[in-house]
Coordinates of N, CA and C in Angstrom, one line a residue:
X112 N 108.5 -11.0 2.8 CA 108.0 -12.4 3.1 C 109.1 -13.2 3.7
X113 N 109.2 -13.5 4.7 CA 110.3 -14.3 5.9 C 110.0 -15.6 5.6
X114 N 111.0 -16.0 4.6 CA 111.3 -17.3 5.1 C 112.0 -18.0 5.8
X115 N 111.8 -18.8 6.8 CA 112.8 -19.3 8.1 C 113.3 -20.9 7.3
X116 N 114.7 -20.9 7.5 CA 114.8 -22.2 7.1 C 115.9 -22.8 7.6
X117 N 115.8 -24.1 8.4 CA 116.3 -25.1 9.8 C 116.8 -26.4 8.9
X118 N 117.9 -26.4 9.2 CA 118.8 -27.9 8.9 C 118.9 -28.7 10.1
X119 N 117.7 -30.3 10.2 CA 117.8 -30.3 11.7 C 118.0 -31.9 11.3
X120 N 119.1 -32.1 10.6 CA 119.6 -33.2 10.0 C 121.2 -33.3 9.5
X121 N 122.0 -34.5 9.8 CA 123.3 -34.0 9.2 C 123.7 -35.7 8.2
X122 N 122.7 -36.1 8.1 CA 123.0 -37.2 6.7 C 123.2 -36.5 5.1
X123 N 122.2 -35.7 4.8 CA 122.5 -35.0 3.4 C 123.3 -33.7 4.1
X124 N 124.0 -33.4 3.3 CA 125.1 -32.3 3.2 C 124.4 -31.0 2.9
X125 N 124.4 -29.9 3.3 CA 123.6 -28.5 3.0 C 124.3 -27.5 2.7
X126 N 123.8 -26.7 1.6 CA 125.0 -25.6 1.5 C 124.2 -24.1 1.7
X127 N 124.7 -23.3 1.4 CA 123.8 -22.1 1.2 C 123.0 -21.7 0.2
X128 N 123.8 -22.7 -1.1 CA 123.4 -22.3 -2.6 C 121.8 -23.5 -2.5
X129 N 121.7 -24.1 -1.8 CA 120.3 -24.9 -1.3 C 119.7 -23.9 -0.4
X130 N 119.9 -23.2 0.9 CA 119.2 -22.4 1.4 C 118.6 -21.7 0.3
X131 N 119.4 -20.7 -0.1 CA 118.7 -19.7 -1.1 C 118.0 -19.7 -2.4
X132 N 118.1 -21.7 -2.8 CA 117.5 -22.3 -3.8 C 115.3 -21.7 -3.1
X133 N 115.6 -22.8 -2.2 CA 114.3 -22.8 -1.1 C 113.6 -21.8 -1.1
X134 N 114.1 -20.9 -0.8 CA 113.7 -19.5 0.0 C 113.2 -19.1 -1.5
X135 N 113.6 -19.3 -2.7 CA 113.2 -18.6 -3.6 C 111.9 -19.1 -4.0
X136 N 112.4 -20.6 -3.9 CA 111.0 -21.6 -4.0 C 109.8 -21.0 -3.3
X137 N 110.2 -21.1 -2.3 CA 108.8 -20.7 -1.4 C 108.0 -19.2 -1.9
X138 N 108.8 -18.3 -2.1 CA 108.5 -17.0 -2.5 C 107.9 -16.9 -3.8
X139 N 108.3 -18.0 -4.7 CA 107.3 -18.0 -6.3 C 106.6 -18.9 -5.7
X140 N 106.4 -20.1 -5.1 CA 104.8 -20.7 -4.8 C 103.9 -19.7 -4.3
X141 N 104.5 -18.6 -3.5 CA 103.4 -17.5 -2.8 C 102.9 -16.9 -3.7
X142 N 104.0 -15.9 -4.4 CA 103.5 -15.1 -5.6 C 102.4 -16.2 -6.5
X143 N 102.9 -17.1 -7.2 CA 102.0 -17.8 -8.3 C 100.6 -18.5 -8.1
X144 N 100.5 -18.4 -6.7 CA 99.2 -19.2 -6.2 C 98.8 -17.8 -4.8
X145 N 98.8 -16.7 -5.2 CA 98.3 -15.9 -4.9 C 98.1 -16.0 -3.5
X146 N 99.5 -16.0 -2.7 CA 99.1 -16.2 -1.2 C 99.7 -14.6 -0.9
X147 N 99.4 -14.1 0.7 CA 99.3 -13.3 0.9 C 101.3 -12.6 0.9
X148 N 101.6 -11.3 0.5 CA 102.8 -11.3 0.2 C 103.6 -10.7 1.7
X149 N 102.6 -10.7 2.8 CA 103.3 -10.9 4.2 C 103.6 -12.3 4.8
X150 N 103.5 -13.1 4.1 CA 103.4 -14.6 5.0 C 104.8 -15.2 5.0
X151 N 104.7 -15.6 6.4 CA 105.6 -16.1 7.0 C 106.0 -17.8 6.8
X152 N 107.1 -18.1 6.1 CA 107.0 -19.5 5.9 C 107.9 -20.4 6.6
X153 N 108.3 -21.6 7.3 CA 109.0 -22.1 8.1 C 109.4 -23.4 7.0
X154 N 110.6 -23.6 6.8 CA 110.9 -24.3 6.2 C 112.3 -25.3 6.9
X155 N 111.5 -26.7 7.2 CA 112.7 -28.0 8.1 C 113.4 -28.9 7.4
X156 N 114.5 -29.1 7.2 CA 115.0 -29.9 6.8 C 115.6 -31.4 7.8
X157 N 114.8 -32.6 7.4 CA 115.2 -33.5 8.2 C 115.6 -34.5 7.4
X158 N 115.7 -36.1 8.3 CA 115.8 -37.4 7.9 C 115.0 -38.5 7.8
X159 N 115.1 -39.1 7.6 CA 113.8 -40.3 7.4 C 113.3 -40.2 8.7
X160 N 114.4 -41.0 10.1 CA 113.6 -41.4 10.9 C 112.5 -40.1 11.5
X161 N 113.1 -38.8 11.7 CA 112.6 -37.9 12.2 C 111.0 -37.4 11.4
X162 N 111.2 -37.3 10.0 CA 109.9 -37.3 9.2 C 108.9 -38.7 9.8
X163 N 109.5 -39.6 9.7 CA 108.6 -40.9 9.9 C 107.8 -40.7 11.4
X164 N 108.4 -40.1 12.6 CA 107.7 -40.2 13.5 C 106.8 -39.0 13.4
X165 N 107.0 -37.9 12.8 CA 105.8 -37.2 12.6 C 104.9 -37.4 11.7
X166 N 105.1 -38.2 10.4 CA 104.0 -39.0 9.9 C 103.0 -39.8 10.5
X167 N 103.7 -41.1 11.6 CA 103.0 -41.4 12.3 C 102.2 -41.0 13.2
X168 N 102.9 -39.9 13.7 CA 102.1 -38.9 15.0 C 100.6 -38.1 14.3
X169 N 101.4 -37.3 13.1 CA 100.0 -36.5 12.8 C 98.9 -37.2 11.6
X170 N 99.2 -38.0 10.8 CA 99.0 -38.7 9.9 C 98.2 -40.3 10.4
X171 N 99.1 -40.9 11.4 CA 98.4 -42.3 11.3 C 99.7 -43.1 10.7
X172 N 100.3 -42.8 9.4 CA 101.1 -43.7 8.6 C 102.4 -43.7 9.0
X173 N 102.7 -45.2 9.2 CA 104.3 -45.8 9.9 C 104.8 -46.2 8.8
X174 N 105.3 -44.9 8.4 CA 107.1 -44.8 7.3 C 107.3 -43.3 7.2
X175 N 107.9 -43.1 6.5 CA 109.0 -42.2 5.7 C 108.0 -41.2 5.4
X176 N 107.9 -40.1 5.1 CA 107.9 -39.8 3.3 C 108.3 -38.6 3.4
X177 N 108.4 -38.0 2.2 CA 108.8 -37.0 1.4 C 108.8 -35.6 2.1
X178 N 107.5 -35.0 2.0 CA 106.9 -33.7 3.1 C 106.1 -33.9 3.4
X179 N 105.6 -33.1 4.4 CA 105.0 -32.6 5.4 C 104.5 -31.3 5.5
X180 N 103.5 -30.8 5.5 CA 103.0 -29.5 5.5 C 102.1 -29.0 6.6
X181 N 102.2 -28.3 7.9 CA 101.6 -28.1 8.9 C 101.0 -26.7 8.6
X182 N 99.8 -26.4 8.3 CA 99.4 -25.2 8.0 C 98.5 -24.4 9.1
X183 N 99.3 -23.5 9.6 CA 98.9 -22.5 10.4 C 97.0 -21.7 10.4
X184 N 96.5 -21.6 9.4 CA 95.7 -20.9 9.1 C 94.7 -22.3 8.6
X185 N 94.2 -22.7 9.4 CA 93.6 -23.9 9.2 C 92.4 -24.1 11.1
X186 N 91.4 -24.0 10.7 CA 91.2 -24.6 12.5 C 90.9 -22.9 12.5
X187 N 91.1 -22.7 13.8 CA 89.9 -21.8 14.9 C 91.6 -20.2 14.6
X188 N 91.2 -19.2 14.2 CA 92.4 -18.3 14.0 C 93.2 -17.8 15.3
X189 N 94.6 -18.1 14.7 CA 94.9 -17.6 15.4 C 95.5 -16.5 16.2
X190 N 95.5 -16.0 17.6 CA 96.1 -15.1 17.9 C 96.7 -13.6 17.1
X191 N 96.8 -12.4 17.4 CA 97.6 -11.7 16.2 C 98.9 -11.9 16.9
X192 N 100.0 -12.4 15.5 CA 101.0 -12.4 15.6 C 101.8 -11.9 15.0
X193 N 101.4 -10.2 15.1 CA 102.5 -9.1 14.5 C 102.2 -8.9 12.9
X194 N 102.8 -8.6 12.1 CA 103.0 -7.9 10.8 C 102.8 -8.7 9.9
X195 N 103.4 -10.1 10.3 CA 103.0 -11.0 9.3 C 102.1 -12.3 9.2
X196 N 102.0 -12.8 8.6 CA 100.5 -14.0 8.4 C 101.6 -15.3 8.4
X197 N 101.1 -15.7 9.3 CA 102.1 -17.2 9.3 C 101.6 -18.6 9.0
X198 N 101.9 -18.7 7.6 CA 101.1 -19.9 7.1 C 101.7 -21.2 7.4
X199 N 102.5 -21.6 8.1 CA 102.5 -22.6 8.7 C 104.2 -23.1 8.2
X200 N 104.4 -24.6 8.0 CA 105.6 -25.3 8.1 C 105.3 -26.4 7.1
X201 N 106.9 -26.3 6.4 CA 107.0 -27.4 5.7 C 108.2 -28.4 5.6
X202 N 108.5 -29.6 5.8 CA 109.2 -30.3 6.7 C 109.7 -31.5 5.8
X203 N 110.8 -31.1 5.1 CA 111.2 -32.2 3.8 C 112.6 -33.1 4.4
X204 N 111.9 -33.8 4.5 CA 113.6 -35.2 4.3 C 114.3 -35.5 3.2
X205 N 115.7 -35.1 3.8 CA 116.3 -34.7 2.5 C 117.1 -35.7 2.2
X206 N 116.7 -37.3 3.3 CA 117.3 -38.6 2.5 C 116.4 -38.8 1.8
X207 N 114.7 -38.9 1.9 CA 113.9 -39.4 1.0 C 114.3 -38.2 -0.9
X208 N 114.2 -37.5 -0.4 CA 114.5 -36.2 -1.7 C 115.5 -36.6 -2.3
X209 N 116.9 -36.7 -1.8 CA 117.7 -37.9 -2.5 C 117.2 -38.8 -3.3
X210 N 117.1 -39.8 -2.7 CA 116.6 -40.8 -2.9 C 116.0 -41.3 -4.2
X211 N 114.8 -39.9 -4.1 CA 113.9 -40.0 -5.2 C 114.4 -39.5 -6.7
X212 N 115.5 -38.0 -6.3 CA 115.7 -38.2 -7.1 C 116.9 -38.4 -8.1
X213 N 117.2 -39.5 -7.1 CA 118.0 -40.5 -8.4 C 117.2 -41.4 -9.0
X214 N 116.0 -41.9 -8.3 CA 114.9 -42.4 -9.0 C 114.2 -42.1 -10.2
X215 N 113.8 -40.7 -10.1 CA 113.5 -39.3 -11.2 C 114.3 -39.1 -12.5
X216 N 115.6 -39.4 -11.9 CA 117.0 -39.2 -13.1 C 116.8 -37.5 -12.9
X217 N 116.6 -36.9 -12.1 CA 116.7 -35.2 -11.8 C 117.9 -35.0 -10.8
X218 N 118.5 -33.6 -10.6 CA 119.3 -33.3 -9.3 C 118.5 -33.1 -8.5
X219 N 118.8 -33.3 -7.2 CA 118.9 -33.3 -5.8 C 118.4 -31.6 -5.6
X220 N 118.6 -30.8 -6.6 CA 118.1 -29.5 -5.8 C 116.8 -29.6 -6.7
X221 N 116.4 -29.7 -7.6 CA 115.2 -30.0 -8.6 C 114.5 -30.7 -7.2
X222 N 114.7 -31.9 -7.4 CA 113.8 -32.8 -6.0 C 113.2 -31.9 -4.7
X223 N 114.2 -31.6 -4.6 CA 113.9 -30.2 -3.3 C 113.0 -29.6 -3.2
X224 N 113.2 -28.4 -4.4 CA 112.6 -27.2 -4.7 C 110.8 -27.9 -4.9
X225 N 111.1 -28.5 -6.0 CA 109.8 -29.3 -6.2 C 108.5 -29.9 -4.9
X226 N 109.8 -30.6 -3.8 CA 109.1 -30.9 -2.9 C 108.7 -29.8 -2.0
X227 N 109.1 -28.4 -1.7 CA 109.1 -27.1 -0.9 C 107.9 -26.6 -1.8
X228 N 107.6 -26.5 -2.8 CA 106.9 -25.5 -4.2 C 105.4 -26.6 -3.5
X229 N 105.4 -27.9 -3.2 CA 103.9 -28.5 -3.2 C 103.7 -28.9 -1.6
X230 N 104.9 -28.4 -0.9 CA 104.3 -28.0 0.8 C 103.8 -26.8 0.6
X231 N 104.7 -25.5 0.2 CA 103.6 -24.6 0.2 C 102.3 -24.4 -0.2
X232 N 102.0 -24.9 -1.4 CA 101.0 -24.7 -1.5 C 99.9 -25.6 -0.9
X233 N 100.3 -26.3 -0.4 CA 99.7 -27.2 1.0 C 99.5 -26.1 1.6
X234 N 99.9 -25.5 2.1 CA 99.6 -24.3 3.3 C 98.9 -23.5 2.8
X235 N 98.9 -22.6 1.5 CA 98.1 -22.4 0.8 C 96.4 -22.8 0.7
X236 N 96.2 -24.1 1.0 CA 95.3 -24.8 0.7 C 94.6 -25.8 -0.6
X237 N 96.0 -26.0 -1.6 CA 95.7 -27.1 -2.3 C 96.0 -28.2 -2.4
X238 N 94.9 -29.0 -3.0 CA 95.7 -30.7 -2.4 C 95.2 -31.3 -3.3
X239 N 95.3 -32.7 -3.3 CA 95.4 -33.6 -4.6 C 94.6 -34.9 -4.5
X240 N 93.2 -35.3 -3.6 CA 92.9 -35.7 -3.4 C 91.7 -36.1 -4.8
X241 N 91.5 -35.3 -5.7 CA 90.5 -35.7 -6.6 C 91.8 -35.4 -7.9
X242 N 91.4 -35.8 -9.4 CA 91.9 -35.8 -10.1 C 92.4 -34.1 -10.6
X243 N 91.2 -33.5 -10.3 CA 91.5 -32.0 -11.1 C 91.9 -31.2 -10.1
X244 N 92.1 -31.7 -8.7 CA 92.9 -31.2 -7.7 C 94.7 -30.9 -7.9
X245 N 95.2 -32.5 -8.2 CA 96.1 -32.9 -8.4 C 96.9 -32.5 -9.9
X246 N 96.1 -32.2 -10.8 CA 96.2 -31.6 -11.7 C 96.7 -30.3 -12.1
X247 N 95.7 -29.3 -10.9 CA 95.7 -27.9 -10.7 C 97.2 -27.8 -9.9
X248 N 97.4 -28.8 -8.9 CA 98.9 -28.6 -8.0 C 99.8 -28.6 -8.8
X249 N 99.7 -29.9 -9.7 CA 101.2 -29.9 -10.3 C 101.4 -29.0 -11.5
X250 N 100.2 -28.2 -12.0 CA 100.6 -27.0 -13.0 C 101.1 -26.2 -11.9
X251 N 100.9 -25.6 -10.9 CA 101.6 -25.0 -10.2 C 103.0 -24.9 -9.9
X252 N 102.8 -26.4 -9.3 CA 104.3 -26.9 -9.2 C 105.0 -26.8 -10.3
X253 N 105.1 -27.4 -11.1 CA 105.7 -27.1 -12.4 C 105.9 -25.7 -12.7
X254 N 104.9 -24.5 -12.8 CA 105.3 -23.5 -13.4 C 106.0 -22.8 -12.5
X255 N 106.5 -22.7 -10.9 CA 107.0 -22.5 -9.7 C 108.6 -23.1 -10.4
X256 N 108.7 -24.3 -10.8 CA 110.1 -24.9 -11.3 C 110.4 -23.9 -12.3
X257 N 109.7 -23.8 -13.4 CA 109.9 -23.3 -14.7 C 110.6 -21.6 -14.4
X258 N 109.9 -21.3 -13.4 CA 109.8 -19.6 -13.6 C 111.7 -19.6 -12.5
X259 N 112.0 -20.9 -12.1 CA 113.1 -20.8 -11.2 C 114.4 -21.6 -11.8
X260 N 113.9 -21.9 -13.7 CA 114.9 -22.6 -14.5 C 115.3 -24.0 -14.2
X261 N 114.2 -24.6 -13.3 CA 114.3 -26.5 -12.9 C 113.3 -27.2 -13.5
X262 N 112.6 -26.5 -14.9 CA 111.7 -27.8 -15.9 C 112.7 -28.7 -15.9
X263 N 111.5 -29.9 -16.4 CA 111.8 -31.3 -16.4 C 112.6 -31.2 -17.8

C-alpha cells in the first residue's frame, strides 16, 4: 500500500520520525476500516493560507481548516491506473494542527495522526454529517490512535 507523502509548506518544521508517524496512520485507517490493501494514498502537508484557498475553491468556505480529503473513487470511475486503487488525497495544515493542538493539551504528532486517520477515512467513504455517522468515525479514529499508542 503506497503512501506518497509531500511537505509543501516550510512554517511547521518536518522530520522523518513525522513522515513515518503518517504513513503508518494511513495504513491502520485502511486496514481498520476495511479499505482495499492495494490503495494508493497521497498525503500533503500545507499552511493555512494554501488550505484556505482550497477550501474556498472546492468547499465554498473562506478560512482555514484543518483537512481536506479529495477522494478519487467518487463520481464516474476512473481510468485503470495500474496495480493499485487510488483513493484519493489528504491535505492537512500543519499550522492549523499546531494550533489545535495546543488547544487539545495533546502533541503535535497526536494532532496529525488523528487528522490523517479521519481524511482517510473520508476517502474511504465515512463522514459525520448525522450523529451515528460521526460517532462511527471517531470510534475509528480513536481505535486507529490506540492501535499506534496516541490514546487520549
Amino acid at each position: 500500500m503506497p503512501v506518497l507523502v509531500n511537505n509543501l509548506q516550510e512554517k511547521v518544521p518536518v522530520d522523518e520520525h513525522l513522515f513515518d508517524l503518517v504513513v503508518k496512520v494511513a495504513g491502520e485507517a485502511l486496514s481498520l476500516a476495511g479499505g482495499p490493501g492495494d490503495a494508493e494514498v497521497s498525503l500533503v502537508f500545507v499552511d493555512d493560507e494554501y488550505i484556505h484557498r482550497l477550501n474556498r475553491e472546492y468547499r465554498g468556505v473562506d478560512g482555514p481548516t484543518d483537512v481536506l480529503s479529495f477522494a478519487l473513487q467518487e463520481g464516474e470511475p476512473m481510468p485503470e491506473a495500474g496495480e493499485e486503487t487510488l483513493l484519493g488525497d489528504v491535505v492537512v495544515s500543519l499550522e492549523t494542527a499546531r494550533r489545535q493542538s495546543e488547544e487539545y493539551g495533546h502533541s503535535f504528532e497526536r494532532e496529525v495522526a488523528f487528522l490523517v486517520a479521519h481524511g482517510v477515512l473520508h476517502l474511504l467513504g465515512y463522514d459525520h454529517q448525522t450523529e451515528e455517522e460521526r460517532r462511527a468515525m471517531r470510534e475509528k479514529e480513536e481505535a486507529v490512535l490506540a492501535r499506534l499508542g496516541l490514546s487520549r
